C-alpha cells in the first residue's frame, strides 16, 4: 500500500479559481493606471476604499456564516476593483463603499457566497448606486482636472458623450480623443485600446472563454453598425457607442464572471447573445445612460436555464443522430445481403 | 384545570403566535405587496395596517357566521359576500385615514384599495368558516397585529434610509439611500427583516431549551 496516497482529483488543471481571479486583477491594473493618469490620486483612493469595504464585508459575512476564512479567495477584491471603475472620478466615497458593501452582502452572500450568486455582484452594486445616486455617479470631472483626493467634489462636473447619445444627439468630441479615452466619462473604462488589450490578455491566458464575448460583441457591433440610434453613419455610430458606453468593459469583465456564466459552450453563446439583445433594448427604451449593468442583471436570471435546456437539446440531437446512424447501417447491411 | 378552560388558553396562545412566531408577512409570506411597495413612510405604514384591520377582521367574523349556515350555500356565493363586505369596509377606512393625516389616502394611491383583496383573508376566510365567531374575531385581531408590526417596522426602516426622516420629522441621519423608497428597496428591507426575525426566534427557542434542561437538572438533583 502506498504511504502517501494521492488525493482525489488525480489529473489537476494548472488553472485554479485563484489564478483566474489573479489574471482578472492583473488585467484591471492597467485600467487603474489609466484612471490615475487622467484623474490623479483620487482614482486610486476610490479603488482602495471600494476594495477595503468589499474585503471587510466579505470577511464579516464568512465569519457570520460560521465558516473559516479562505485567503486564496480573492473574488471580493475583483468585485471591489471593478465597481469604482464604472463610476465618475468625483463620486463621493460613501457611494462607492455602500455599493461595494451592497454587492458583497446582499448580492453575493445572501445567495450563498462565491460561485453561488445568482446575479453578478459588481453589476448589482453599480445598479444600486445608479438607482440611489444618479447625479453623483453620472456627472464626471474633466480629464487632467486633478480632483482633490479626499472630500466632496461639486464644481466642474458635467455629463459626457453617453448622455448626449442617450438624448439622441451626436457627441461633439474629437474622434482621436474618444479613441484615447480623453473625454468626460467613467474613470476607468474610457480608453478602448487598453480595454481591447485586457480582453486579449484574458483570452490568451484562458481566464475567460471566447464564446460569450464573441456572441456578445458580434451582435453589439452588427446592431450598432446597421441600426444606429443617432443620425450618423454606421461606423461612426459604432465608434461613439463603443467609446462612450460601458458595454465593452462589461462584456470583458462582468459577462464572463465564472459564478453566473453558463457552463456549456452552446449555452454561453446563447447567453452572450441574450445579453447583447437586452443591452440594445435597454439602450433604446431605458431611462439610464449606462444600461449594460441592468441588462446583465436581467440576463443572469437565464444562465442556469440555458445550461439545462442546452443539455436536453444536445441529448435529443444525439439520440436522433444515433437512430439515423443505426438505420443507415441496417440498410447498408440489408443491401449487401 | 377543566378541559374547556384549557382549550380556551390554548386557542388564545395559538393565535398570539401570529404576531411574531408565525408572522403573516415575514414568515408565511402573505400580504407582501403593501409591505414591499406601499409602506415607504411610517404614515403610509400606519394607514395600510389600519385598512388591513378594517377589512380583515369583519370578513373573518362574517366567514364564521356564514359557516353556521347550512353547507348547501356554495363556496362561490360566500366568496362574493366576503368581497362585497371588504369593499364596503374601505369607506369607513378612508374616513379614519383622513383623520390620521389629510393626504394619507392620496399618498397610498392604489395600494389603499388593493388592501381590500389581501391574501390573508383570501386564505384564512374559508378556514374560519369552521371557527366560532369569537375565535374568528380573535384571529382577525392577531393577524392585524402581526401585519401591522411588520409593516410599521419595515416602513420605519425604509423612511429612515430613504428620506432620513421619521413621521416626517428630520433625524440625525445624513446619508440617504433614495432607492429604498422603490419596490426593490422594499424587497431588500422585508427580506432582511424576515432573516433577523427568524434569527431572533431561533435564539429565543435556544434559550427556552436551555432553561428547560436546567430545570430538569435541578429536579433530578432534588
XYZ file of C-alpha atoms in Angstrom:
559
model
C 0.000 0.000 0.000
C 1.206 3.463 -0.770
C 2.186 5.507 2.221
C 1.198 8.825 0.656
C -1.896 8.052 -1.327
C -2.648 10.867 -3.806
C -5.915 12.702 -3.170
C -8.979 12.507 -5.365
C -8.530 14.740 -8.455
C -5.609 12.802 -9.933
C -5.364 14.978 -13.046
C -5.124 18.586 -11.986
C -5.511 21.672 -14.131
C -2.897 24.382 -13.874
C -5.700 26.945 -13.542
C -7.482 27.307 -10.238
C -10.010 29.875 -9.061
C -7.117 31.820 -7.586
C -5.093 32.041 -10.821
C -8.139 33.024 -12.867
C -9.055 35.754 -10.379
C -5.449 36.891 -10.262
C -5.464 37.213 -14.064
C -8.524 39.438 -13.830
C -6.842 41.562 -11.158
C -3.761 41.911 -13.372
C -5.988 42.886 -16.311
C -7.709 45.516 -14.162
C -4.440 47.157 -13.109
C -3.807 48.977 -16.442
C -7.304 50.449 -16.187
C -6.404 51.793 -12.752
C -3.186 53.150 -14.234
C -5.195 54.996 -16.891
C -7.585 56.307 -14.234
C -4.585 57.516 -12.221
C -3.183 59.170 -15.348
C -6.445 61.032 -16.022
C -7.705 61.813 -12.518
C -4.737 61.538 -10.163
C -4.694 60.104 -6.691
C -8.469 60.201 -6.178
C -8.998 57.344 -8.641
C -6.629 55.084 -6.710
C -8.110 56.081 -3.362
C -11.637 55.300 -4.588
C -10.440 51.879 -5.721
C -8.717 51.277 -2.419
C -11.816 52.271 -0.424
C -14.015 50.002 -2.515
C -11.671 47.009 -2.223
C -11.301 47.517 1.520
C -15.071 47.705 2.007
C -15.585 44.589 -0.131
C -12.905 42.542 1.638
C -14.028 43.552 5.136
C -17.711 42.862 4.437
C -16.793 39.547 2.798
C -14.775 38.535 5.849
C -17.589 39.589 8.174
C -20.133 37.548 6.182
C -17.884 34.464 6.106
C -17.379 34.674 9.871
C -21.133 35.186 10.403
C -21.833 32.061 8.380
C -19.523 30.162 10.713
C -17.016 29.241 8.005
C -13.262 29.552 8.097
C -11.901 32.488 6.014
C -10.085 31.290 2.883
C -7.274 33.695 1.960
C -6.904 32.399 -1.614
C -10.462 33.508 -2.442
C -9.968 36.969 -3.938
C -13.288 37.323 -5.752
C -14.287 40.142 -3.403
C -11.122 42.018 -4.411
C -12.166 41.689 -8.059
C -15.673 42.954 -7.301
C -14.260 45.844 -5.300
C -11.857 46.737 -8.117
C -14.481 46.610 -10.877
C -17.058 48.788 -9.099
C -15.416 52.262 -8.938
C -14.063 51.973 -12.498
C -17.635 52.276 -13.777
C -18.356 55.430 -11.792
C -17.289 59.027 -12.086
C -13.952 60.003 -10.507
C -15.803 62.615 -8.472
C -18.103 60.044 -6.851
C -18.245 60.526 -3.068
C -16.599 57.813 -1.005
C -19.835 56.769 0.705
C -21.399 55.919 -2.659
C -18.533 53.618 -3.633
C -18.345 51.991 -0.209
C -22.079 51.359 0.088
C -22.259 49.990 -3.460
C -19.453 47.601 -2.637
C -20.990 46.508 0.669
C -24.348 46.031 -1.082
C -22.699 43.907 -3.780
C -20.941 41.641 -1.306
C -23.509 41.304 1.479
C -26.871 41.445 -0.275
C -25.967 40.000 -3.669
C -23.093 37.598 -3.128
C -23.510 36.190 0.363
C -27.297 36.145 0.562
C -27.284 33.664 -2.308
C -24.557 31.507 -0.774
C -21.188 33.128 -1.393
C -18.531 32.513 -4.023
C -19.723 30.735 -7.138
C -23.331 30.543 -5.919
C -24.537 34.080 -6.532
C -27.484 34.357 -8.891
C -26.520 37.851 -10.014
C -23.224 39.466 -10.852
C -22.243 41.309 -7.646
C -20.421 44.148 -9.398
C -23.297 44.808 -11.799
C -25.786 44.754 -8.935
C -23.631 47.141 -6.899
C -23.404 49.539 -9.825
C -27.148 49.292 -10.438
C -27.752 50.072 -6.762
C -25.503 53.137 -6.891
C -27.031 54.291 -10.173
C -30.553 53.935 -8.791
C -29.735 55.655 -5.485
C -27.408 58.479 -6.509
C -27.682 59.014 -10.300
C -26.475 62.609 -10.114
C -23.246 61.663 -8.306
C -22.478 58.579 -10.391
C -23.197 60.075 -13.819
C -21.638 63.563 -13.563
C -17.972 63.499 -14.490
C -14.980 65.781 -13.906
C -12.825 66.712 -16.916
C -9.716 64.543 -17.504
C -6.475 66.073 -16.139
C -8.565 68.375 -13.887
C -6.885 66.649 -10.899
C -9.842 66.413 -8.488
C -8.997 66.641 -4.786
C -8.148 63.166 -3.434
C -10.449 63.480 -0.409
C -13.674 65.279 0.333
C -16.713 66.056 -1.795
C -16.375 67.497 -5.296
C -19.280 69.580 -6.520
C -17.788 72.000 -9.058
C -16.704 71.454 -12.635
C -18.864 68.371 -13.175
C -20.693 67.723 -16.431
C -22.308 64.880 -18.345
C -20.369 63.054 -21.038
C -20.995 61.739 -24.551
C -23.038 58.855 -23.149
C -25.659 61.380 -22.053
C -25.835 63.030 -25.498
C -26.175 59.583 -27.092
C -28.947 58.796 -24.629
C -30.693 62.056 -25.621
C -30.421 61.095 -29.304
C -27.764 63.672 -30.190
C -24.313 63.286 -31.725
C -21.401 63.860 -29.303
C -19.172 66.812 -30.224
C -15.928 65.154 -29.058
C -12.902 64.733 -31.286
C -12.560 61.178 -32.660
C -8.923 60.884 -31.535
C -9.886 61.999 -28.027
C -12.655 59.404 -27.998
C -10.307 56.617 -29.060
C -7.691 57.646 -26.487
C -10.281 57.983 -23.749
C -9.750 61.689 -23.123
C -13.362 62.718 -22.556
C -15.915 63.017 -19.764
C -16.772 59.514 -18.699
C -16.449 56.776 -16.100
C -12.982 56.866 -14.637
C -11.631 53.518 -15.803
C -13.331 52.458 -18.985
C -12.965 55.299 -21.450
C -9.792 54.020 -23.101
C -10.988 51.432 -25.595
C -7.464 50.418 -26.670
C -6.459 49.413 -23.150
C -9.741 47.523 -22.829
C -9.007 45.610 -26.033
C -5.554 44.708 -24.669
C -7.185 43.438 -21.460
C -9.586 41.310 -23.497
C -6.774 39.676 -25.466
C -4.700 39.152 -22.333
C -7.586 37.381 -20.590
C -8.418 35.327 -23.676
C -4.844 34.143 -24.183
C -4.369 33.395 -20.512
C -7.504 31.288 -20.654
C -9.131 33.215 -17.825
C -12.277 33.730 -19.907
C -13.767 31.638 -22.685
C -14.258 33.059 -26.177
C -17.910 32.014 -26.572
C -19.851 34.583 -24.556
C -17.751 37.647 -25.549
C -17.756 36.588 -29.221
C -21.543 36.332 -29.342
C -21.992 39.499 -27.292
C -19.563 41.710 -29.207
C -20.636 40.270 -32.561
C -24.290 41.147 -32.080
C -23.492 44.506 -30.496
C -21.171 45.563 -33.345
C -23.634 44.462 -36.034
C -26.512 46.243 -34.302
C -24.527 49.452 -33.821
C -23.403 49.418 -37.455
C -26.755 48.575 -39.035
C -29.199 50.339 -36.736
C -27.563 53.465 -35.307
C -29.686 55.350 -32.809
C -28.163 58.720 -33.764
C -28.248 60.455 -37.174
C -24.765 59.271 -38.187
C -23.227 56.626 -40.452
C -22.786 53.086 -39.146
C -19.025 53.101 -38.425
C -19.224 56.497 -36.683
C -22.121 55.258 -34.559
C -20.026 52.235 -33.619
C -17.121 54.479 -32.553
C -19.355 56.700 -30.435
C -21.278 53.867 -28.833
C -18.268 51.708 -28.070
C -16.211 54.502 -26.545
C -18.953 56.203 -24.569
C -20.812 53.108 -23.418
C -19.994 50.673 -20.667
C -20.706 47.524 -22.649
C -17.130 46.823 -23.811
C -15.842 46.858 -20.244
C -18.855 44.850 -19.092
C -18.507 42.310 -21.880
C -14.916 41.662 -20.817
C -15.053 41.744 -17.036
C -18.653 41.229 -15.916
C -20.237 38.993 -18.543
C -17.557 36.325 -18.003
C -17.810 36.132 -14.236
C -17.495 32.372 -13.621
C -20.212 32.255 -10.964
C -23.034 33.412 -13.230
C -21.775 32.293 -16.668
C -23.350 29.061 -18.017
C -21.043 26.047 -18.135
C -21.613 24.717 -21.680
C -20.241 26.338 -24.826
C -23.568 26.436 -26.678
C -25.377 27.985 -23.744
C -22.559 30.519 -23.328
C -23.114 31.666 -26.903
C -26.854 31.994 -26.288
C -26.136 33.829 -23.028
C -23.849 36.371 -24.719
C -26.397 36.902 -27.482
C -29.203 37.453 -24.976
C -27.070 39.923 -23.034
C -26.469 41.862 -26.260
C -30.164 41.905 -27.121
C -31.095 43.127 -23.631
C -28.388 45.805 -23.758
C -29.704 47.133 -27.062
C -33.300 47.080 -25.829
C -32.311 48.914 -22.641
C -30.394 51.472 -24.727
C -33.458 52.164 -26.857
C -36.140 52.074 -24.157
C -34.253 52.511 -20.873
C -34.073 55.579 -18.685
C -30.404 55.456 -17.670
C -27.444 56.424 -19.830
C -25.301 53.384 -18.922
C -27.503 50.363 -19.422
C -25.200 47.363 -19.522
C -25.345 46.560 -15.793
C -29.140 46.411 -15.807
C -29.199 44.279 -18.953
C -26.661 41.895 -17.427
C -28.702 41.514 -14.247
C -31.685 40.510 -16.357
C -29.537 38.073 -18.360
C -28.110 36.462 -15.215
C -31.534 35.010 -14.490
C -31.336 32.875 -17.638
C -27.827 31.465 -17.124
C -28.914 28.285 -15.363
C -31.902 27.776 -17.680
C -29.675 27.914 -20.744
C -27.439 25.204 -19.305
C -30.362 22.907 -18.613
C -32.022 23.393 -21.990
C -28.801 23.032 -23.956
C -28.175 19.730 -22.183
C -31.653 18.483 -23.093
C -31.292 19.698 -26.666
C -27.889 18.063 -27.152
C -29.177 14.806 -25.696
C -32.117 14.812 -28.094
C -29.871 15.620 -31.061
C -27.556 12.791 -30.079
C -30.495 10.386 -29.897
C -31.678 11.397 -33.385
C -28.131 11.058 -34.723
C -27.677 7.582 -33.234
C -31.078 6.421 -34.530
C -30.366 7.566 -38.075
C -26.896 6.009 -37.949
C -28.230 2.607 -36.912
C -30.946 2.803 -39.578
C -28.365 3.610 -42.255
C -26.085 0.785 -41.186
C -29.044 -1.644 -41.198
C -29.940 -0.524 -44.728
C -26.362 -0.998 -45.859
C -26.139 -4.472 -44.393
C -29.503 -5.374 -45.993
C -28.249 -4.155 -49.378
C -25.078 -6.195 -49.029
C -27.060 -9.296 -48.143
C -57.797 22.508 35.260
C -61.004 21.859 33.351
C -60.642 20.818 29.706
C -62.744 23.733 28.404
C -60.567 26.345 30.095
C -57.528 24.537 28.800
C -58.724 24.787 25.182
C -59.503 28.493 25.656
C -55.959 29.159 26.827
C -54.552 27.041 24.014
C -56.567 28.938 21.396
C -55.569 32.303 22.818
C -51.898 31.377 22.786
C -52.085 29.775 19.336
C -53.385 32.941 17.720
C -50.936 35.129 19.635
C -48.154 33.297 17.763
C -49.295 35.197 14.665
C -47.655 38.369 15.963
C -44.053 37.144 15.854
C -43.506 33.400 15.518
C -45.948 32.902 12.632
C -45.984 36.478 11.365
C -48.248 36.527 8.295
C -45.917 38.723 6.240
C -42.427 37.824 7.393
C -42.819 34.087 7.986
C -45.820 32.981 5.914
C -45.251 35.445 3.071
C -48.834 36.705 2.822
C -49.827 40.321 2.080
C -46.337 41.114 0.800
C -47.394 43.745 -1.737
C -48.355 46.518 0.726
C -45.225 45.975 2.821
C -42.947 45.914 -0.218
C -44.444 48.691 -2.310
C -46.811 50.889 -0.344
C -45.169 51.193 3.043
C -42.260 53.539 2.444
C -43.103 56.029 5.208
C -44.398 55.386 8.721
C -47.585 57.320 7.965
C -48.255 55.120 4.954
C -47.486 52.043 7.034
C -49.963 53.059 9.716
C -52.606 53.776 7.081
C -52.060 50.394 5.467
C -52.293 48.497 8.755
C -55.462 50.407 9.603
C -57.089 49.447 6.303
C -55.908 45.887 6.779
C -57.599 45.639 10.167
C -60.765 47.332 8.987
C -61.089 44.879 6.111
C -59.795 41.596 7.532
C -61.499 41.412 10.949
C -65.101 41.843 9.675
C -64.521 39.438 6.795
C -63.202 36.687 9.095
C -66.128 37.185 11.504
C -68.571 37.092 8.604
C -66.920 33.882 7.430
C -67.527 32.196 10.768
C -71.177 33.319 10.739
C -71.652 32.048 7.189
C -70.084 28.781 8.305
C -73.045 28.283 10.664
C -75.428 28.293 7.688
C -76.302 25.055 6.001
C -73.496 23.656 3.844
C -75.797 23.954 0.806
C -74.659 27.585 0.345
C -71.876 27.138 -2.213
C -68.371 28.478 -1.679
C -68.504 30.937 -4.573
C -71.534 32.691 -3.079
C -69.688 33.056 0.226
C -66.604 34.455 -1.513
C -68.729 37.070 -3.259
C -70.173 38.062 0.113
C -66.642 38.456 1.542
C -65.516 40.607 -1.379
C -68.553 42.863 -1.118
C -68.056 43.326 2.621
C -64.317 44.010 2.160
C -65.010 46.639 -0.499
C -67.685 48.253 1.673
C -65.291 48.436 4.627
C -62.995 50.669 2.559
C -65.405 53.589 3.059
C -65.066 53.882 6.877
C -61.361 53.055 6.493
C -60.902 56.089 4.277
C -62.717 58.301 6.797
C -60.391 57.079 9.557
C -57.331 57.519 7.346
C -58.193 61.137 6.624
C -58.474 61.584 10.388
C -54.843 60.468 10.857
C -53.355 62.610 8.091
C -55.276 64.559 5.440
C -53.180 63.414 2.464
C -52.742 59.785 3.533
C -55.331 58.446 1.104
C -53.714 60.214 -1.858
C -50.183 59.148 -0.948
C -51.220 55.488 -0.688
C -52.872 55.647 -4.091
C -53.830 52.271 -5.473
C -52.500 50.301 -2.502
C -55.275 51.637 -0.303
C -57.946 49.973 -2.423
C -55.787 46.960 -3.197
C -55.815 46.159 0.534
C -59.477 45.097 0.170
C -58.399 41.865 -1.526
C -55.428 40.956 0.634
C -54.143 37.404 0.603
C -54.546 36.947 4.351
C -58.333 36.833 4.341
C -58.432 35.153 0.916
C -56.655 32.195 2.535
C -57.988 32.363 6.099
C -61.695 33.083 5.448
C -62.568 29.574 4.160
C -60.773 28.114 7.187
C -62.573 30.466 9.559
C -65.921 29.010 8.488
C -65.361 26.183 10.968
C -64.489 28.522 13.840
C -66.723 30.127 16.410
C -67.249 33.870 15.835
C -65.283 34.915 18.920
C -62.247 32.903 17.774
C -62.538 34.293 14.250
C -62.555 37.779 15.776
C -59.503 36.953 17.901
C -57.680 35.577 14.862
C -58.517 38.718 12.884
C -57.136 40.894 15.677
C -53.929 38.841 15.870
C -53.478 38.797 12.085
C -53.876 42.582 12.072
C -51.356 42.954 14.887
C -48.842 40.729 13.073
C -49.218 42.563 9.782
C -49.049 45.983 11.462
C -45.897 45.061 13.418
C -44.213 44.033 10.180
C -45.421 46.932 8.036
C -44.603 49.533 10.712
C -41.090 48.147 11.259
C -40.371 47.911 7.539
C -41.790 51.323 6.737
C -39.867 52.956 9.596
C -36.584 51.489 8.325
C -37.408 52.487 4.767
C -38.345 56.047 5.718
C -35.168 56.449 7.789
C -32.981 55.118 4.976
C -34.625 56.804 2.011
C -35.609 60.235 3.363
C -33.705 60.417 6.659
C -36.934 61.272 8.486
C -39.325 59.631 10.970
C -43.045 60.511 10.725
C -41.962 63.453 8.565
C -39.565 64.850 11.191
C -35.862 65.154 10.325
C -33.455 62.857 12.202
C -29.708 62.635 12.680
C -29.129 60.516 9.551
C -27.265 62.414 6.834
C -26.510 59.684 4.250
C -29.665 58.788 2.321
C -30.466 55.823 0.079
C -33.336 57.120 -2.093
C -33.716 53.725 -3.800
C -35.136 52.290 -0.578
C -38.419 54.061 -1.343
C -38.792 51.976 -4.517
C -40.176 48.459 -4.582
C -36.691 46.991 -4.922
C -35.632 48.591 -1.657
C -38.831 47.286 -0.102
C -37.957 43.725 -1.079
C -34.485 44.088 0.428
C -35.766 45.521 3.716
C -38.540 42.909 4.022
C -36.031 40.120 3.304
C -33.519 41.361 5.853
C -36.269 41.886 8.455
C -37.532 38.337 7.887
C -33.995 36.988 8.330
C -33.486 38.964 11.546
C -36.880 37.814 12.901
C -36.103 34.146 12.225
C -32.684 34.504 13.801
C -34.316 36.062 16.882
C -36.959 33.307 17.077
C -34.222 30.664 16.878
C -32.281 32.321 19.711
C -35.414 32.506 21.874
C -36.034 28.794 21.236
C -32.408 28.038 22.168
C -32.739 29.922 25.441
C -36.037 28.182 26.223
C -34.461 24.770 25.584
C -31.502 25.606 27.803
C -33.835 26.727 30.591
C -35.843 23.503 30.291
C -32.700 21.400 30.555
C -31.556 23.355 33.589
C -34.943 22.813 35.259
C -34.723 19.076 34.605
C -31.240 19.004 36.141
C -32.477 20.778 39.244
C -35.387 18.353 39.570
C -33.003 15.395 39.364
C -30.740 16.944 41.996
C -33.664 17.414 44.384
